[in-house]
Amino acid sequence: MTHHKRKLTLALAALAVTGTSVVAYAQTLPKLAQKKTYKVGFAQTESNNPWRIAQTKSMQDEAKKLGYQLVYTDAAGSAAKQVADVDSMIAQRVDAIFLAPREEKPLAAAVKKARAAGIPVILLDRNVDQKLAKAGNDYVTFIGSDFIEEGRRVGNWLSKNMKGEARVIQLLGTTGSSPANDRRKGFEDAVKGKANIKILASQTGDFARDKGRQVMQTLLQAHPNVNVVYAHNDEMAIGAIAALEAAGKKPGKDVMVLSIDGGREIVQLIIDGKVNYVVECNPKFGPKAFETLRKYAAGEKIPAKLINPDREFTAQNAKSLLSSAY
């Protein structure tokens, strides 16, 4: 009897006995054998900004250091392409997949497909829809930042540091992505019920610099009295600064600029007085990602979420932290 037929017979026998065991059998996470070297997939979402480039380099450097083969793909900002990238990794029979999901819903299905093919998945920096796929069941774990907490920290800082009325334009990240959903929720929860903080408009700039500039330009015409910009990432914040300067406003003075990511370029802009506050979102995932993979192969219990510690950058500490920003 072939291995495949034997597995099927055992599963059917379990079903005959309990009526339910086959469901449990199908739902367990795929095991990962302990080996000296692995062939591992890394399905990146895009490479159009310094944060993604830093993350990819960290993953490639760590794989090289360990002597693992890294099958790298770049979805170029397309959820459909990323689903196809995961399919390709399944076809190549990689040992495991690291995935930075472009969007929460379509990639939940890709995660389940990998699990069904016996390939464990570890999510990096973005999550999938928890109603569709769960940690410890469909994928091993999520490694990343607490995006709600990031947004909350920005909202709390604004509440403490705003003299007078805050009239906020919020530049949202990619629609349907977990950081955009959560950074909005955290911020809006933190400023809810504060009489002096008003959100004038919230629009997506797709985490991109030029899109952030264009959206800010349009929103400035509709809301010339804006005095706070909260951008879900540095790229959109830097785009917004260009739009503010083109309109004759002084970013950091006339209009407060708040952001999340903490790349070297934005930390320098804090030193230059054009940005007021930034919460870090650390992109250096390589060491933690591969260490988690090895622990999983060794049979260790992995928590559903592994949260990266994130710093904050202000006018007080930006100079001393500049060299350690990515």
Tab-separated table of C-alpha atoms in Angstrom:
chain	number	residue	atom	x	y	z
A	1	MET	CA	0.000	0.000	0.000
A	2	THR	CA	1.398	3.469	-0.914
A	3	HIS	CA	2.078	6.008	1.816
A	4	HIS	CA	-0.695	8.266	0.488
A	5	LYS	CA	-3.301	5.455	0.441
A	6	ARG	CA	-2.309	4.346	3.930
A	7	LYS	CA	-2.810	7.882	5.281
A	8	LEU	CA	-6.217	8.057	3.616
A	9	THR	CA	-7.251	4.658	5.023
A	10	LEU	CA	-6.200	5.733	8.538
A	11	ALA	CA	-8.128	8.991	8.190
A	12	LEU	CA	-11.255	7.183	6.988
A	13	ALA	CA	-10.931	4.667	9.831
A	14	ALA	CA	-10.737	7.551	12.317
A	15	LEU	CA	-13.832	9.067	10.751
A	16	ALA	CA	-15.716	5.775	11.010
A	17	VAL	CA	-14.860	5.504	14.719
A	18	THR	CA	-15.541	9.066	15.892
A	19	GLY	CA	-17.288	10.861	13.090
A	20	THR	CA	-15.109	13.934	13.751
A	21	SER	CA	-11.449	12.945	14.083
A	22	VAL	CA	-10.734	13.438	10.408
A	23	VAL	CA	-11.521	17.156	10.816
A	24	ALA	CA	-8.980	17.443	13.638
A	25	TYR	CA	-6.541	15.411	11.524
A	26	ALA	CA	-6.896	17.894	8.668
A	27	GLN	CA	-6.575	20.945	10.932
A	28	THR	CA	-3.224	20.265	12.605
A	29	LEU	CA	-0.209	22.357	11.628
A	30	PRO	CA	2.254	20.628	9.291
A	31	LYS	CA	5.350	19.320	11.052
A	32	LEU	CA	8.822	20.502	10.067
A	33	ALA	CA	11.692	18.023	10.244
A	34	GLN	CA	14.903	19.124	11.968
A	35	LYS	CA	17.561	19.511	9.264
A	36	LYS	CA	20.903	21.262	8.818
A	37	THR	CA	19.572	23.284	5.912
A	38	TYR	CA	16.148	24.285	4.613
A	39	LYS	CA	14.651	25.496	1.364
A	40	VAL	CA	12.436	28.356	2.530
A	41	GLY	CA	10.073	30.660	0.653
A	42	PHE	CA	9.800	34.383	1.385
A	43	ALA	CA	6.777	35.990	-0.314
A	44	GLN	CA	7.364	39.744	-0.079
A	45	THR	CA	4.517	42.177	-0.749
A	46	GLU	CA	6.448	44.934	-2.594
A	47	SER	CA	9.873	46.569	-2.837
A	48	ASN	CA	8.984	50.209	-3.492
A	49	ASN	CA	10.157	51.686	-0.188
A	50	PRO	CA	13.132	51.603	2.211
A	51	TRP	CA	11.223	49.645	4.903
A	52	ARG	CA	10.528	46.693	2.558
A	53	ILE	CA	14.057	46.779	1.156
A	54	ALA	CA	15.494	46.665	4.709
A	55	GLN	CA	13.208	43.748	5.610
A	56	THR	CA	14.161	41.747	2.486
A	57	LYS	CA	17.881	42.350	3.075
A	58	SER	CA	17.542	41.160	6.690
A	59	MET	CA	15.821	37.944	5.528
A	60	GLN	CA	18.378	37.312	2.741
A	61	ASP	CA	21.358	38.010	5.031
A	62	GLU	CA	20.107	35.610	7.711
A	63	ALA	CA	19.335	32.816	5.193
A	64	LYS	CA	22.839	33.200	3.735
A	65	LYS	CA	24.425	33.154	7.192
A	66	LEU	CA	22.604	29.891	8.010
A	67	GLY	CA	23.298	28.313	4.607
A	68	TYR	CA	19.575	28.013	3.766
A	69	GLN	CA	18.180	28.295	0.238
A	70	LEU	CA	15.768	31.270	0.086
A	71	VAL	CA	13.118	31.244	-2.660
A	72	TYR	CA	12.313	34.964	-2.848
A	73	THR	CA	9.337	36.509	-4.647
A	74	ASP	CA	8.091	40.097	-4.861
A	75	ALA	CA	4.341	40.607	-5.377
A	76	ALA	CA	4.926	44.196	-6.615
A	77	GLY	CA	1.915	45.446	-4.657
A	78	SER	CA	-0.565	42.889	-6.019
A	79	ALA	CA	-2.493	40.500	-3.757
A	80	ALA	CA	-3.301	38.296	-6.776
A	81	LYS	CA	0.401	38.044	-7.693
A	82	GLN	CA	1.254	37.190	-4.083
A	83	VAL	CA	-1.320	34.373	-4.040
A	84	ALA	CA	0.306	33.045	-7.248
A	85	ASP	CA	3.764	33.398	-5.619
A	86	VAL	CA	2.651	31.189	-2.715
A	87	ASP	CA	1.221	28.658	-5.225
A	88	SER	CA	4.597	28.589	-6.963
A	89	MET	CA	6.395	27.937	-3.654
A	90	ILE	CA	3.996	25.081	-2.893
A	91	ALA	CA	4.754	23.618	-6.340
A	92	GLN	CA	8.503	23.927	-5.622
A	93	ARG	CA	7.989	21.960	-2.374
A	94	VAL	CA	9.705	24.452	-0.079
A	95	ASP	CA	10.074	23.305	3.559
A	96	ALA	CA	8.339	26.403	4.953
A	97	ILE	CA	7.009	29.790	3.818
A	98	PHE	CA	7.536	33.237	5.313
A	99	LEU	CA	4.726	35.511	4.122
A	100	ALA	CA	4.176	39.273	4.458
A	101	PRO	CA	0.487	39.350	3.409
A	102	ARG	CA	-0.433	42.187	1.049
A	103	GLU	CA	-4.111	42.031	2.102
A	104	GLU	CA	-5.861	40.208	4.943
A	105	LYS	CA	-8.547	38.234	3.063
A	106	PRO	CA	-6.992	36.857	-0.176
A	107	LEU	CA	-3.823	35.758	1.605
A	108	ALA	CA	-5.772	33.882	4.296
A	109	ALA	CA	-6.820	31.462	1.530
A	110	ALA	CA	-3.183	31.114	0.372
A	111	VAL	CA	-2.126	30.269	3.947
A	112	LYS	CA	-4.739	27.495	4.131
A	113	LYS	CA	-3.620	26.122	0.759
A	114	ALA	CA	-0.004	25.870	1.992
A	115	ARG	CA	-1.127	24.135	5.184
A	116	ALA	CA	-3.170	21.640	3.148
A	117	ALA	CA	0.000	20.942	1.128
A	118	GLY	CA	1.895	20.186	4.371
A	119	ILE	CA	3.965	23.391	4.386
A	120	PRO	CA	4.081	25.490	7.591
A	121	VAL	CA	3.654	29.266	7.161
A	122	ILE	CA	5.004	32.041	9.391
A	123	LEU	CA	3.493	35.502	8.863
A	124	LEU	CA	5.775	38.528	8.961
A	125	ASP	CA	4.782	42.154	9.721
A	126	ARG	CA	1.180	41.865	8.455
A	127	ASN	CA	-1.592	39.522	9.471
A	128	VAL	CA	-4.422	37.709	7.695
A	129	ASP	CA	-8.150	37.864	8.488
A	130	GLN	CA	-8.535	35.990	11.797
A	131	LYS	CA	-12.051	34.859	10.858
A	132	LEU	CA	-10.563	32.986	7.892
A	133	ALA	CA	-7.239	31.672	9.227
A	134	LYS	CA	-5.907	31.249	12.758
A	135	ALA	CA	-2.457	30.998	14.360
A	136	GLY	CA	-1.593	27.548	15.719
A	137	ASN	CA	-4.077	26.046	13.295
A	138	ASP	CA	-3.651	27.428	9.777
A	139	TYR	CA	-0.266	29.112	10.250
A	140	VAL	CA	2.424	28.873	12.923
A	141	THR	CA	2.587	32.455	14.220
A	142	PHE	CA	2.594	36.162	13.375
A	143	ILE	CA	5.875	38.014	13.967
A	144	GLY	CA	5.604	41.776	13.909
A	145	SER	CA	4.598	44.946	15.607
A	146	ASP	CA	1.389	45.688	17.466
A	147	PHE	CA	-0.123	48.047	14.867
A	148	ILE	CA	-3.045	49.077	17.088
A	149	GLU	CA	-0.574	50.049	19.802
A	150	GLU	CA	1.483	52.046	17.242
A	151	GLY	CA	-1.600	54.069	16.238
A	152	ARG	CA	-2.589	54.485	19.892
A	153	ARG	CA	0.875	55.847	20.755
A	154	VAL	CA	0.546	58.489	18.019
A	155	GLY	CA	-2.946	59.438	19.272
A	156	ASN	CA	-1.772	59.629	22.899
A	157	TRP	CA	1.251	61.766	21.966
A	158	LEU	CA	-1.010	64.166	20.038
A	159	SER	CA	-3.464	64.396	22.975
A	160	LYS	CA	-0.603	65.289	25.364
A	161	ASN	CA	1.305	67.681	23.084
A	162	MET	CA	-1.413	69.554	21.200
A	163	LYS	CA	-1.958	73.113	22.346
A	164	GLY	CA	-5.359	74.266	21.132
A	165	GLU	CA	-7.434	72.494	18.468
A	166	ALA	CA	-6.014	69.643	16.365
A	167	ARG	CA	-7.488	69.472	12.853
A	168	VAL	CA	-6.161	66.188	11.486
A	169	ILE	CA	-5.726	64.730	8.016
A	170	GLN	CA	-5.061	60.977	8.241
A	171	LEU	CA	-3.178	59.349	5.364
A	172	LEU	CA	-4.212	55.690	5.443
A	173	GLY	CA	-2.078	52.727	4.363
A	174	THR	CA	-3.086	50.135	1.752
A	175	THR	CA	-6.825	49.440	1.901
A	176	GLY	CA	-7.520	45.996	3.374
A	177	SER	CA	-4.057	45.571	4.926
A	178	SER	CA	-3.722	44.858	8.649
A	179	PRO	CA	-1.383	47.813	9.410
A	180	ALA	CA	-3.789	50.282	7.780
A	181	ASN	CA	-6.826	48.838	9.595
A	182	ASP	CA	-5.051	48.699	12.958
A	183	ARG	CA	-3.080	51.976	12.837
A	184	ARG	CA	-6.356	53.734	12.075
A	185	LYS	CA	-8.215	51.957	14.893
A	186	GLY	CA	-5.484	52.587	17.486
A	187	PHE	CA	-5.259	56.285	16.644
A	188	GLU	CA	-9.009	56.874	16.406
A	189	ASP	CA	-9.631	55.027	19.703
A	190	ALA	CA	-6.969	57.161	21.427
A	191	VAL	CA	-8.450	60.497	20.285
A	192	LYS	CA	-12.136	59.513	20.569
A	193	GLY	CA	-14.091	61.886	22.815
A	194	LYS	CA	-11.267	64.480	22.873
A	195	ALA	CA	-13.089	67.761	22.187
A	196	ASN	CA	-9.949	69.475	20.837
A	197	ILE	CA	-9.065	66.761	18.266
A	198	LYS	CA	-11.042	66.567	15.036
A	199	ILE	CA	-10.278	64.284	12.063
A	200	LEU	CA	-11.086	66.348	8.948
A	201	ALA	CA	-10.445	63.582	6.406
A	202	SER	CA	-8.971	60.079	6.075
A	203	GLN	CA	-7.824	58.838	2.669
A	204	THR	CA	-5.504	56.096	1.446
A	205	GLY	CA	-2.086	56.955	0.073
A	206	ASP	CA	-1.313	53.232	-0.334
A	207	PHE	CA	1.868	53.495	1.819
A	208	ALA	CA	3.548	55.239	-1.175
A	209	ARG	CA	5.445	58.549	-1.225
A	210	ASP	CA	4.064	60.026	-4.432
A	211	LYS	CA	0.514	58.860	-3.716
A	212	GLY	CA	0.826	60.452	-0.254
A	213	ARG	CA	1.920	63.725	-1.899
A	214	GLN	CA	-0.967	63.686	-4.399
A	215	VAL	CA	-3.612	62.850	-1.773
A	216	MET	CA	-2.263	65.527	0.584
A	217	GLN	CA	-2.309	68.092	-2.237
A	218	THR	CA	-6.008	67.350	-2.915
A	219	LEU	CA	-7.009	67.256	0.755
A	220	LEU	CA	-5.175	70.541	1.436
A	221	GLN	CA	-7.439	72.296	-1.065
A	222	ALA	CA	-10.543	70.909	0.664
A	223	HIS	CA	-9.180	71.515	4.206
A	224	PRO	CA	-6.764	74.473	4.161
A	225	ASN	CA	-7.118	74.809	7.951
A	226	VAL	CA	-5.408	71.437	8.636
A	227	ASN	CA	-2.736	71.650	11.348
A	228	VAL	CA	-1.880	67.945	11.910
A	229	VAL	CA	-0.979	65.200	9.421
A	230	TYR	CA	-0.974	61.621	10.708
A	231	ALA	CA	0.528	59.285	8.104
A	232	HIS	CA	0.430	55.492	8.502
A	233	ASN	CA	4.042	55.317	7.254
A	234	ASP	CA	7.130	57.453	6.593
A	235	GLU	CA	6.769	57.344	2.818
A	236	MET	CA	3.350	59.035	2.861
A	237	ALA	CA	4.540	61.488	5.542
A	238	ILE	CA	7.496	62.516	3.336
A	239	GLY	CA	5.105	62.904	0.372
A	240	ALA	CA	2.796	65.037	2.530
A	241	ILE	CA	5.734	67.284	3.538
A	242	ALA	CA	6.414	67.982	-0.161
A	243	ALA	CA	2.737	68.920	-0.694
A	244	LEU	CA	2.699	71.154	2.407
A	245	GLU	CA	5.873	72.977	1.319
A	246	ALA	CA	4.504	73.425	-2.221
A	247	ALA	CA	1.430	75.081	-0.638
A	248	GLY	CA	3.655	77.487	1.313
A	249	LYS	CA	3.144	75.821	4.706
A	250	LYS	CA	5.890	74.950	7.201
A	251	PRO	CA	5.726	71.236	8.121
A	252	GLY	CA	6.620	70.654	11.781
A	253	LYS	CA	5.546	74.236	12.659
A	254	ASP	CA	2.317	75.311	10.873
A	255	VAL	CA	1.318	71.668	10.479
A	256	MET	CA	2.452	68.902	12.855
A	257	VAL	CA	3.643	65.754	11.046
A	258	LEU	CA	3.259	62.381	12.791
A	259	SER	CA	4.308	59.040	11.295
A	260	ILE	CA	5.009	55.349	11.870
A	261	ASP	CA	8.107	53.394	10.663
A	262	GLY	CA	11.188	55.298	11.764
A	263	GLY	CA	13.527	55.081	8.787
A	264	ARG	CA	16.706	57.185	8.803
A	265	GLU	CA	15.255	59.731	6.357
A	266	ILE	CA	12.315	60.593	8.634
A	267	VAL	CA	14.498	60.647	11.776
A	268	GLN	CA	16.688	63.230	9.988
A	269	LEU	CA	13.511	65.226	9.219
A	270	ILE	CA	12.751	65.301	12.976
A	271	ILE	CA	16.258	66.754	13.533
A	272	ASP	CA	15.486	69.280	10.727
A	273	GLY	CA	12.282	70.298	12.545
A	274	LYS	CA	9.880	69.146	9.801
A	275	VAL	CA	8.502	66.083	11.616
A	276	ASN	CA	7.252	66.072	15.224
A	277	TYR	CA	6.813	62.454	16.298
A	278	VAL	CA	7.455	58.960	14.874
A	279	VAL	CA	6.738	55.485	16.265
A	280	GLU	CA	9.195	52.858	15.049
A	281	CYS	CA	8.166	49.726	13.162
A	282	ASN	CA	11.357	47.672	13.013
A	283	PRO	CA	11.942	45.937	9.627
A	284	LYS	CA	14.869	43.692	10.663
A	285	PHE	CA	12.991	40.378	10.773
A	286	GLY	CA	15.664	37.897	9.654
A	287	PRO	CA	17.122	36.709	12.989
A	288	LYS	CA	13.725	36.382	14.763
A	289	ALA	CA	12.067	34.728	11.723
A	290	PHE	CA	14.653	31.986	11.261
A	291	GLU	CA	15.091	31.422	15.002
A	292	THR	CA	11.303	30.839	15.229
A	293	LEU	CA	11.491	28.384	12.316
A	294	ARG	CA	14.221	26.368	14.081
A	295	LYS	CA	12.274	26.352	17.366
A	296	TYR	CA	9.170	25.133	15.525
A	297	ALA	CA	11.146	22.301	13.888
A	298	ALA	CA	12.459	21.331	17.340
A	299	GLY	CA	8.871	20.904	18.533
A	300	GLU	CA	8.767	23.974	20.784
A	301	LYS	CA	5.372	25.581	21.440
A	302	ILE	CA	5.260	28.855	19.509
A	303	PRO	CA	2.989	31.676	20.771
A	304	ALA	CA	0.276	32.907	18.346
A	305	LYS	CA	1.957	36.335	18.179
A	306	LEU	CA	5.583	37.403	18.626
A	307	ILE	CA	5.613	41.191	19.064
A	308	ASN	CA	8.698	43.216	18.110
A	309	PRO	CA	9.664	46.012	20.532
A	310	ASP	CA	9.338	49.437	18.843
A	311	ARG	CA	11.029	52.686	19.900
A	312	GLU	CA	9.780	56.240	19.391
A	313	PHE	CA	11.587	59.192	17.851
A	314	THR	CA	11.142	62.769	19.090
A	315	ALA	CA	12.991	66.096	18.878
A	316	GLN	CA	14.690	65.092	22.164
A	317	ASN	CA	16.209	61.749	21.040
A	318	ALA	CA	16.369	61.880	17.202
A	319	LYS	CA	20.058	62.912	17.032
A	320	SER	CA	21.244	60.132	19.349
A	321	LEU	CA	19.127	57.450	17.593
A	322	LEU	CA	19.762	58.469	13.971
A	323	SER	CA	22.631	56.048	13.353
A	324	SER	CA	20.570	53.058	14.589
A	325	ALA	CA	17.508	53.818	12.388
A	326	TYR	CA	17.256	51.614	9.282
